[in-house]
GROMACS .gro file of C-alpha atoms in nm:
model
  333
    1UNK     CA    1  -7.332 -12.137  -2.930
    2UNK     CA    2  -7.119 -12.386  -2.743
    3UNK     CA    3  -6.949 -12.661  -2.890
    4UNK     CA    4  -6.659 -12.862  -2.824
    5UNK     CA    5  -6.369 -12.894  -3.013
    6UNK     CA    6  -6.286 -13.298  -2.995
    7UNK     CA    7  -6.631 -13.375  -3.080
    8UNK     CA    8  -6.736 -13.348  -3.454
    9UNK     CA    9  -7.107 -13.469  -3.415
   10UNK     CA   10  -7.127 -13.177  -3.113
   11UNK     CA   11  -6.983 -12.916  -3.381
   12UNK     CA   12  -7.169 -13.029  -3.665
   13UNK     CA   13  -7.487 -13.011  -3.512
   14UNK     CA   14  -7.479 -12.673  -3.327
   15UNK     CA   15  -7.362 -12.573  -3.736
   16UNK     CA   16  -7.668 -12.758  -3.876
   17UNK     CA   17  -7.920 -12.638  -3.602
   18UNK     CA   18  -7.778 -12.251  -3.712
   19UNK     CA   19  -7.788 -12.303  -4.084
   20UNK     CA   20  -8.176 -12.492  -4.090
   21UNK     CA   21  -8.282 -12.149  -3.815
   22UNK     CA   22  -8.129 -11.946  -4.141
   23UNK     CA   23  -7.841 -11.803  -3.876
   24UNK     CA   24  -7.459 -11.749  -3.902
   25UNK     CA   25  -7.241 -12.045  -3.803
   26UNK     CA   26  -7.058 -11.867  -3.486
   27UNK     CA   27  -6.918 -12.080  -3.269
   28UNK     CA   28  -6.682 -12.050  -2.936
   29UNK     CA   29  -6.483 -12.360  -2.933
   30UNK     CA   30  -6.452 -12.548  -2.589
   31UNK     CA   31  -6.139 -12.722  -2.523
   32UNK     CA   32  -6.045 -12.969  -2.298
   33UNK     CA   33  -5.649 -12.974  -2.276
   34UNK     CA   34  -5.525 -13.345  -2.322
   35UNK     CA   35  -5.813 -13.418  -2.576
   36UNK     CA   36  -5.721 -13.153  -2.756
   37UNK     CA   37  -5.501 -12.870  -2.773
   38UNK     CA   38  -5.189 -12.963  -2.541
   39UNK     CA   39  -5.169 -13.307  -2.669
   40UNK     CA   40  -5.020 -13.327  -3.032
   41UNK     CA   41  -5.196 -13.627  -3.161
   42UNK     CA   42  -5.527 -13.494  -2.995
   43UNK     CA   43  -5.430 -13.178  -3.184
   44UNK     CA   44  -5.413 -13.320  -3.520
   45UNK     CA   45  -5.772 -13.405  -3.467
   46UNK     CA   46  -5.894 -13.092  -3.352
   47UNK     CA   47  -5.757 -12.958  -3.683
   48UNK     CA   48  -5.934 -13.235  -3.901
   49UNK     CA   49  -6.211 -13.107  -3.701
   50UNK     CA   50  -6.232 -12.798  -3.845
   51UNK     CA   51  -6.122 -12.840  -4.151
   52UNK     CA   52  -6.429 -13.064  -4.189
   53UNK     CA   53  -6.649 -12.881  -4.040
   54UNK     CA   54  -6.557 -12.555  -4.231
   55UNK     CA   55  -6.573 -12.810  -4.587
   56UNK     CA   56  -6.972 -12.884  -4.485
   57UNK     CA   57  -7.082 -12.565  -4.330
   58UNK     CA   58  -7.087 -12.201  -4.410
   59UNK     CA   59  -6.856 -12.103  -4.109
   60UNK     CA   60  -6.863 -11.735  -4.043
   61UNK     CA   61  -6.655 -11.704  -3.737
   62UNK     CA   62  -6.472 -11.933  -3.473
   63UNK     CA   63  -6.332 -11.878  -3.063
   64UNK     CA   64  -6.187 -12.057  -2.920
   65UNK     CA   65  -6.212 -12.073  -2.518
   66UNK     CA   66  -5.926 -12.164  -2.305
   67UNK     CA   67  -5.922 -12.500  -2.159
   68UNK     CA   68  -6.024 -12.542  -1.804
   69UNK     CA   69  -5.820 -12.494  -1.550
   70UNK     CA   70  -5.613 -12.777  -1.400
   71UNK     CA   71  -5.603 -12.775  -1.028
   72UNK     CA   72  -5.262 -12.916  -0.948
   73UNK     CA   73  -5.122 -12.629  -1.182
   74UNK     CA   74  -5.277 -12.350  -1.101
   75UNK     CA   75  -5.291 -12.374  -0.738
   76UNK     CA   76  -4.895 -12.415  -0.794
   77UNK     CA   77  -4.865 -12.137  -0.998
   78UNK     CA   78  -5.043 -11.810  -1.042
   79UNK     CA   79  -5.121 -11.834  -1.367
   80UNK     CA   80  -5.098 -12.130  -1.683
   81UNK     CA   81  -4.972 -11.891  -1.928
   82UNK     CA   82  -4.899 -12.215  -2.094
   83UNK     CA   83  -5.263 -12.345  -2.207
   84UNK     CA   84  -5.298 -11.984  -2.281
   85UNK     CA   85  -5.033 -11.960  -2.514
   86UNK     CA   86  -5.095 -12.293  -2.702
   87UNK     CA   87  -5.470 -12.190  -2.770
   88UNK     CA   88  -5.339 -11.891  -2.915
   89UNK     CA   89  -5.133 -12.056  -3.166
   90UNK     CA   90  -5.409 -12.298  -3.257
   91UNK     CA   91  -5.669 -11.999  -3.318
   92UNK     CA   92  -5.421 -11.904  -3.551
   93UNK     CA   93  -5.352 -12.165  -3.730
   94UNK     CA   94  -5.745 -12.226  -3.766
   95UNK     CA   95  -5.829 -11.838  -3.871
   96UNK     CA   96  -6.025 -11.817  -3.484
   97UNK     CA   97  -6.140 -11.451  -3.424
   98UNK     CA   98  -6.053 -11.465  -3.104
   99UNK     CA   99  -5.939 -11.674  -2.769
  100UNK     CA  100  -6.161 -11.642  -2.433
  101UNK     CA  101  -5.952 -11.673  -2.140
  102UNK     CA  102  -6.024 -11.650  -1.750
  103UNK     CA  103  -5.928 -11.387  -1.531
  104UNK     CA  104  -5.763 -11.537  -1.211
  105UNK     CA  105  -5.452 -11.551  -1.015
  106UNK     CA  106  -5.294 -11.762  -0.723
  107UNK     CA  107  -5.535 -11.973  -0.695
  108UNK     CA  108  -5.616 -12.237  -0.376
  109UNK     CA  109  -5.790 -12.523  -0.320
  110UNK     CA  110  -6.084 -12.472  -0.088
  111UNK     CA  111  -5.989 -12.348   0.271
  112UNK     CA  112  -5.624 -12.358   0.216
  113UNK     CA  113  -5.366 -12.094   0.324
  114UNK     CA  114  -5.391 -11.786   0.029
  115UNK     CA  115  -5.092 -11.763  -0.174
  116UNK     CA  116  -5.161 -11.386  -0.314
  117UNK     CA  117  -5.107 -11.094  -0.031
  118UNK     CA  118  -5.354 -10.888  -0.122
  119UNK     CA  119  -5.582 -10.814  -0.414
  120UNK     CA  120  -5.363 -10.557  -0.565
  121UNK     CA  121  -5.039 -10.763  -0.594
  122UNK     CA  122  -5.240 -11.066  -0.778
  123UNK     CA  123  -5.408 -10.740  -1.036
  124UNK     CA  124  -5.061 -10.622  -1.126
  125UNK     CA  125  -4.936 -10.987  -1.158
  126UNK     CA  126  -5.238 -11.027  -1.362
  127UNK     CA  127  -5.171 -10.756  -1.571
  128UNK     CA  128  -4.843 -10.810  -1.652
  129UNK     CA  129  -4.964 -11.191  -1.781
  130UNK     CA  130  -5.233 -11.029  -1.999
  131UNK     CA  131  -4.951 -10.780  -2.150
  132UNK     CA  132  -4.725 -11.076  -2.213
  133UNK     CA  133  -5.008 -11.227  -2.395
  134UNK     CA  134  -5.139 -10.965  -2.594
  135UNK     CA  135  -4.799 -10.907  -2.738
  136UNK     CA  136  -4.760 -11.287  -2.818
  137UNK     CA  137  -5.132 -11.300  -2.971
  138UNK     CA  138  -5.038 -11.035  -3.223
  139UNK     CA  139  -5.342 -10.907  -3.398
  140UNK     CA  140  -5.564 -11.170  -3.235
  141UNK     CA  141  -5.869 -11.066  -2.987
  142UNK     CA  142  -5.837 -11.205  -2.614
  143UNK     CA  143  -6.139 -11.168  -2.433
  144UNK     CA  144  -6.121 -11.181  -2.052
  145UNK     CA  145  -6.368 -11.378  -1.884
  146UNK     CA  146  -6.515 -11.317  -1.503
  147UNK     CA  147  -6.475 -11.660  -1.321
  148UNK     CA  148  -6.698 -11.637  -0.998
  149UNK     CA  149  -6.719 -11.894  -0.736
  150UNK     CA  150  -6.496 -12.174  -0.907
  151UNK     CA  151  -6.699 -12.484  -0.802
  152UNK     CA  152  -6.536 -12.803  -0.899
  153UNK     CA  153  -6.756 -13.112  -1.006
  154UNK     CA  154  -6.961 -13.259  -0.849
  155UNK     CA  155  -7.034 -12.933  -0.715
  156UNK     CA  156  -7.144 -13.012  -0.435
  157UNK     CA  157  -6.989 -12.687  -0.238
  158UNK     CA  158  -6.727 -12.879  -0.054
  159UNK     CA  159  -6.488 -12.887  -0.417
  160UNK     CA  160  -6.390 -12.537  -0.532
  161UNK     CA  161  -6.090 -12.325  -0.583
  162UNK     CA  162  -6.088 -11.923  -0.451
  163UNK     CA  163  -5.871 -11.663  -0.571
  164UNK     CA  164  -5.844 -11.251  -0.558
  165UNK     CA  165  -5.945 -11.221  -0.849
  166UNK     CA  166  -6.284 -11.435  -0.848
  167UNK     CA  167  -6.548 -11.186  -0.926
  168UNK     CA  168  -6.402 -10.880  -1.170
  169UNK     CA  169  -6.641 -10.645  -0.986
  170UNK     CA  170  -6.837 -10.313  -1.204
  171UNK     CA  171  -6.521 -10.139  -1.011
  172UNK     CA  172  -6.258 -10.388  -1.121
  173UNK     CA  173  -6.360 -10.461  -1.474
  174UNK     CA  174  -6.378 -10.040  -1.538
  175UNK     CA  175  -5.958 -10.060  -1.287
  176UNK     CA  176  -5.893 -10.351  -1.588
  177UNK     CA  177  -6.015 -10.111  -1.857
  178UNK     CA  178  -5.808  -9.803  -1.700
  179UNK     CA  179  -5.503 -10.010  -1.723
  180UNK     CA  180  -5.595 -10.150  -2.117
  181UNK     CA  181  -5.602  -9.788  -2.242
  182UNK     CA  182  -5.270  -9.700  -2.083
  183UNK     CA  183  -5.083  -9.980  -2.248
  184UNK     CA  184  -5.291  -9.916  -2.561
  185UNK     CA  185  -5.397 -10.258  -2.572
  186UNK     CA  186  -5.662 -10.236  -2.829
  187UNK     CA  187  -5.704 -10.613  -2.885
  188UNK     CA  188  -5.791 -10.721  -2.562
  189UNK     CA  189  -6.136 -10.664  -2.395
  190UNK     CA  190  -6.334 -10.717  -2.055
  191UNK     CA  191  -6.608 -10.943  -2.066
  192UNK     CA  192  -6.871 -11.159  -1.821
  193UNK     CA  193  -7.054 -11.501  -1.795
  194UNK     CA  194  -7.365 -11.384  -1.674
  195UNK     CA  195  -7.407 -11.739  -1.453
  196UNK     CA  196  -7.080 -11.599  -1.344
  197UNK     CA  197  -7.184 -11.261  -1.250
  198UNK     CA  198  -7.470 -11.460  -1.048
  199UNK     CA  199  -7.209 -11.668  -0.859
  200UNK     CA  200  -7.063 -11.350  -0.698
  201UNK     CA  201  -7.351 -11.148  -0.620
  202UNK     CA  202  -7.514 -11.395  -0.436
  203UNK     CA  203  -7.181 -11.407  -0.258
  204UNK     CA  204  -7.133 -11.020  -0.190
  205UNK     CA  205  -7.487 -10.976  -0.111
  206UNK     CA  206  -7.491 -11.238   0.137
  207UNK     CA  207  -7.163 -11.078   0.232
  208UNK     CA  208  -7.300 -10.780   0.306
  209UNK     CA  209  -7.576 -10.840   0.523
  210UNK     CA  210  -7.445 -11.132   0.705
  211UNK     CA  211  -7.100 -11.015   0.757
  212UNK     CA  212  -7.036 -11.195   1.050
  213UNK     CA  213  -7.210 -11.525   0.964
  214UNK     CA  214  -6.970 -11.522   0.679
  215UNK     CA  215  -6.628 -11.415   0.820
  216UNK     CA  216  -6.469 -11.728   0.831
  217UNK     CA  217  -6.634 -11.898   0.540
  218UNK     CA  218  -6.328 -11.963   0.292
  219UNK     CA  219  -6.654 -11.930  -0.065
  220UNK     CA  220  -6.661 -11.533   0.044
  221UNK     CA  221  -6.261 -11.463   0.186
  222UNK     CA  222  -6.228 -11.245  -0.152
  223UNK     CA  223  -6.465 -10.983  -0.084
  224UNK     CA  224  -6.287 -10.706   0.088
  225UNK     CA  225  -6.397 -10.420   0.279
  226UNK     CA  226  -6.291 -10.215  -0.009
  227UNK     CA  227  -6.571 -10.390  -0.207
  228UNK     CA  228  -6.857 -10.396   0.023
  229UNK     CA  229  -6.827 -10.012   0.000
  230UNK     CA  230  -6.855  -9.980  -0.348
  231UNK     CA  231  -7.253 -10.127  -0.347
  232UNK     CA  232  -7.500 -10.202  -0.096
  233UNK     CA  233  -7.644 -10.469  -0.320
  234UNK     CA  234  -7.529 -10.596  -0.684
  235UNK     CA  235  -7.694 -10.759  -0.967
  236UNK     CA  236  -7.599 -11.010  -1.197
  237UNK     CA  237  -7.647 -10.755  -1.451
  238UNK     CA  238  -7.452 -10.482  -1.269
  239UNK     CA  239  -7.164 -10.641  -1.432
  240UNK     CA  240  -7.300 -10.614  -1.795
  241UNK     CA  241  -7.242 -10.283  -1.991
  242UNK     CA  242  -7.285 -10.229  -2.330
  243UNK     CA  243  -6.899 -10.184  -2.386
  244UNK     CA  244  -6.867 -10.526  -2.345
  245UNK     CA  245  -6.790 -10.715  -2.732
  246UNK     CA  246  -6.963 -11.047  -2.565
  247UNK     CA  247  -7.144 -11.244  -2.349
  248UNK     CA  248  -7.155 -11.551  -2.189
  249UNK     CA  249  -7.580 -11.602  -2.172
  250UNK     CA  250  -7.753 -11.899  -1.930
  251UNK     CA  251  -7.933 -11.883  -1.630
  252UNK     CA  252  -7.875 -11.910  -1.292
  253UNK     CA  253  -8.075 -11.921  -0.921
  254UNK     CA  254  -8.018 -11.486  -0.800
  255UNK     CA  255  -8.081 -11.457  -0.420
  256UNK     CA  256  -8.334 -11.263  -0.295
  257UNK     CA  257  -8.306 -10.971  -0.028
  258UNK     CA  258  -8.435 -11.230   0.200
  259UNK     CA  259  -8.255 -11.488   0.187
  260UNK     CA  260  -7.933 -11.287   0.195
  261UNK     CA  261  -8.045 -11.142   0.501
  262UNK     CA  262  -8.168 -11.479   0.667
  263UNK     CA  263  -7.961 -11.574   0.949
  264UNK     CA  264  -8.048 -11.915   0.908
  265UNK     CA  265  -8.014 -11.938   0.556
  266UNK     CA  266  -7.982 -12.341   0.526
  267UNK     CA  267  -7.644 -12.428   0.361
  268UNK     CA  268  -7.847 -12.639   0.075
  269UNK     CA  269  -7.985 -12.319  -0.057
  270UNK     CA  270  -7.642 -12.137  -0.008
  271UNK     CA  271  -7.456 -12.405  -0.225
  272UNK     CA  272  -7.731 -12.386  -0.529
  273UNK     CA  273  -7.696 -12.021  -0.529
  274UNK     CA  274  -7.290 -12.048  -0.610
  275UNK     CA  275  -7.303 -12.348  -0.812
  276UNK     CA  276  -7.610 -12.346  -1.021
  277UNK     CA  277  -7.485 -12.209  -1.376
  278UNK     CA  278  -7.529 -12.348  -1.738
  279UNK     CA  279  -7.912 -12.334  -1.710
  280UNK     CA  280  -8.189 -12.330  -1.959
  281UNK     CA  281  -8.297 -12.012  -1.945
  282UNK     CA  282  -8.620 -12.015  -1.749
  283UNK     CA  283  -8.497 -12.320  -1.518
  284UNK     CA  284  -8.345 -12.018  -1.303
  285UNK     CA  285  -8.467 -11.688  -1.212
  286UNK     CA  286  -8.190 -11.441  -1.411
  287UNK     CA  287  -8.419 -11.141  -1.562
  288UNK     CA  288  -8.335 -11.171  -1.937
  289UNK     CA  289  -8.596 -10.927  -2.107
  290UNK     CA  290  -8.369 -10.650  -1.877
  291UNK     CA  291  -8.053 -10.767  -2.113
  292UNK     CA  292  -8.104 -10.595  -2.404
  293UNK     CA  293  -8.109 -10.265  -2.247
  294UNK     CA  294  -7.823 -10.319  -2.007
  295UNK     CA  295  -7.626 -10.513  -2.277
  296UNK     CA  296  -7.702 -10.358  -2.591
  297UNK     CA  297  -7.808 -10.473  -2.953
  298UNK     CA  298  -7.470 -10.476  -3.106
  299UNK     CA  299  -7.226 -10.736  -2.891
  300UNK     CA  300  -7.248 -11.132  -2.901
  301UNK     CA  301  -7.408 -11.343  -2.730
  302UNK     CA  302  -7.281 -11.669  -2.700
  303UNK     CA  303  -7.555 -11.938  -2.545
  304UNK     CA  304  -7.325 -12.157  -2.284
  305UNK     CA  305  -7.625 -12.412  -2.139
  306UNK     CA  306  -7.599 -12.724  -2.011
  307UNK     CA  307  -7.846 -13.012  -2.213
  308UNK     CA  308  -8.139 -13.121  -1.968
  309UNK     CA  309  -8.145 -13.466  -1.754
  310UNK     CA  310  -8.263 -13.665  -2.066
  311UNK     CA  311  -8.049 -13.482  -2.325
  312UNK     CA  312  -7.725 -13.554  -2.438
  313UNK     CA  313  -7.405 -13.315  -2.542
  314UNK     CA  314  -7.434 -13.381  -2.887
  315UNK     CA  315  -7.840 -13.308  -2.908
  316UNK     CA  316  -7.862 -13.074  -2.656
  317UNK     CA  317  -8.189 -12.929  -2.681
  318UNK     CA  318  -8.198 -12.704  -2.353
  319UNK     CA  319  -7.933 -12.505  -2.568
  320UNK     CA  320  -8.121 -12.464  -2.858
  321UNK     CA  321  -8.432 -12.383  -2.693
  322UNK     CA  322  -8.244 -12.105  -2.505
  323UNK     CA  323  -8.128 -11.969  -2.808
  324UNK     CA  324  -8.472 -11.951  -2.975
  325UNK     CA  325  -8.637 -11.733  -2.596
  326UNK     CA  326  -8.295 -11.538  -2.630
  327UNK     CA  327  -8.370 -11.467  -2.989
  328UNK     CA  328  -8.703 -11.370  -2.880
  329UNK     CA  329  -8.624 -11.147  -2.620
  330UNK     CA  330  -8.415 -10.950  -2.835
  331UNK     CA  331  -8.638 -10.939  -3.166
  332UNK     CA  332  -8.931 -10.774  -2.891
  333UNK     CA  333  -8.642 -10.545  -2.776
   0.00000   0.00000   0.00000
């Protein structure tokens, strides 16, 4: 599960909820940047964090994610090899198995002007950042995460940055693959949020059969010609394969055939479908007794849900109860 790093109570539980349910203590670590790992006080207590929380629980294994994203940065630059680098040394210093970063480049800030030519230039400047990285991470795992439609609180559809490399389509993620086992980088790896995964196909498939309604719309400028070709429709799970190490599990609200195709699809339900993620499972409409077979019974899953209306971080019971279907779903598989 979830948990983030500056908050001991929020750690501590997700441990004690695991250790009562007789289950490993696996956590990914959220991070937040200034209340934790780029500022050095804040970073002394992210340490006393887990040096605590490793003292009072049987920890088997720690990630640690890569903090969001800051706006003014990386719609400056094309990538914040920065945070990137700093989370690396801390999931060192803390034992981590491995660091979860995003997959983007040259980001922009809603309908502004794109900074990257064309997707290829922003996937070899990509590339050469995750090369960089590997080498500085050493032995350490990074796992490359799919970002979708970047909505921006309060997600409301009008807040969002777009880049080229958004969605890490079935194509790209095999391309990003390709290019791993000609470097010989064994220690990094491909991976997908399915909420993610939703994001996107709700964009391509409205893509697709609405192309003009959608030509000028800034939320779907990143899927070229070259990608409509390569399906006629795509599921969230089209992006899951059971090569993949991990998984980022909660639900989201899928499209269906006819709404993509409605010309006058209302812009309400167009928003929900590329904002909604972080769900219970069941408060959307993803398929999840299909993931076992798509995914496999051998990678982690890591349970990344928002807690309901009356539920706080800390005792986020919309989490846990996802968990316990997931578990479900796989013990029937």
């Amino acid at each position: 599960m979830k948990a983030a790093l500056a908050d001991f109570d929020q750690l501590a539980a997700r441990a004690a909820y695991l250790t009562s349910a007789g289950r490993p203590v696996r956590l990914e670590l959220h991070t937040f940047g200034q209340r934790d790992v780029d500022n050095t006080a804040a970073l002394q207590g992210a340490h006393l964090n887990i040096r605590r929380l490793k003292a009072e629980f049987p920890v088997e294994s720690l990630v640690v994610h890569v903090p969001p994203q800051s706006v003014p940065v990386v719609t400056r630059t094309d990538f914040d090899t920065g945070q990137c680098q700093r989370s690396i040394a801390f999931a060192v210093e803390i034992g981590a198995n491995a660091v979860v970063m995003h997959r983007y480049f040259g980001m922009v800030f809603a309908d502004a002007p794109a900074r990257a030519r064309n997707r290829e230039e922003a996937t070899s400047g990509f590339e050469a950042i995750v090369l960089d990285l590997a080498r500085f991470a050493g032995d350490l795992r990074l796992l490359v995460e799919n970002v979708g439609h970047y909505s921006l609180l309060p997600r409301d559809g009008l807040s969002y940055l777009t880049g080229p490399l958004d969605h890490f389509f079935p194509w790209e993620i095999a391309h990003f693959r390709d290019f791993l086992a000609r470097e010989n980088l064994t220690t990094v790896e491909p991976f997908v949020d399915v909420a993610h995964a939703t994001l996107s196909a709700n964009l391509f498939n409205r893509r697709r059969r609405q192309p003009r309604r959608t030509a000028d719309d800034p939320r779907f400028a990143w899927i070229t010609d070259d990608d409509l070709d390569h399906a006629d429709r795509l599921h969230p799970f089209d992006f899951v394969d059971s090569g993949m190490p991990y998984l980022h599990v909660s639900d989201a609200l899928q499209l269906d055939e006819a709404a993509c195709r409605d010309p006058g699809l209302d812009e309400k339900t167009l928003t929900a479908s590329i904002v909604s993620e972080g769900l219970e499972l069941g408060a959307g409409n993803l398929p999840f007794p299909a993931l076992p077979e798509r995914f496999g019974m051998s990678g982690e899953l890591v349970l990344e849900v928002e807690p309901a209306s009356s539920e706080t971080h800390v005792g986020n019971g919309a989490q846990l109860r996802s968990l316990e279907t997931l578990a479900q779903i796989y013990e029937a598989a």
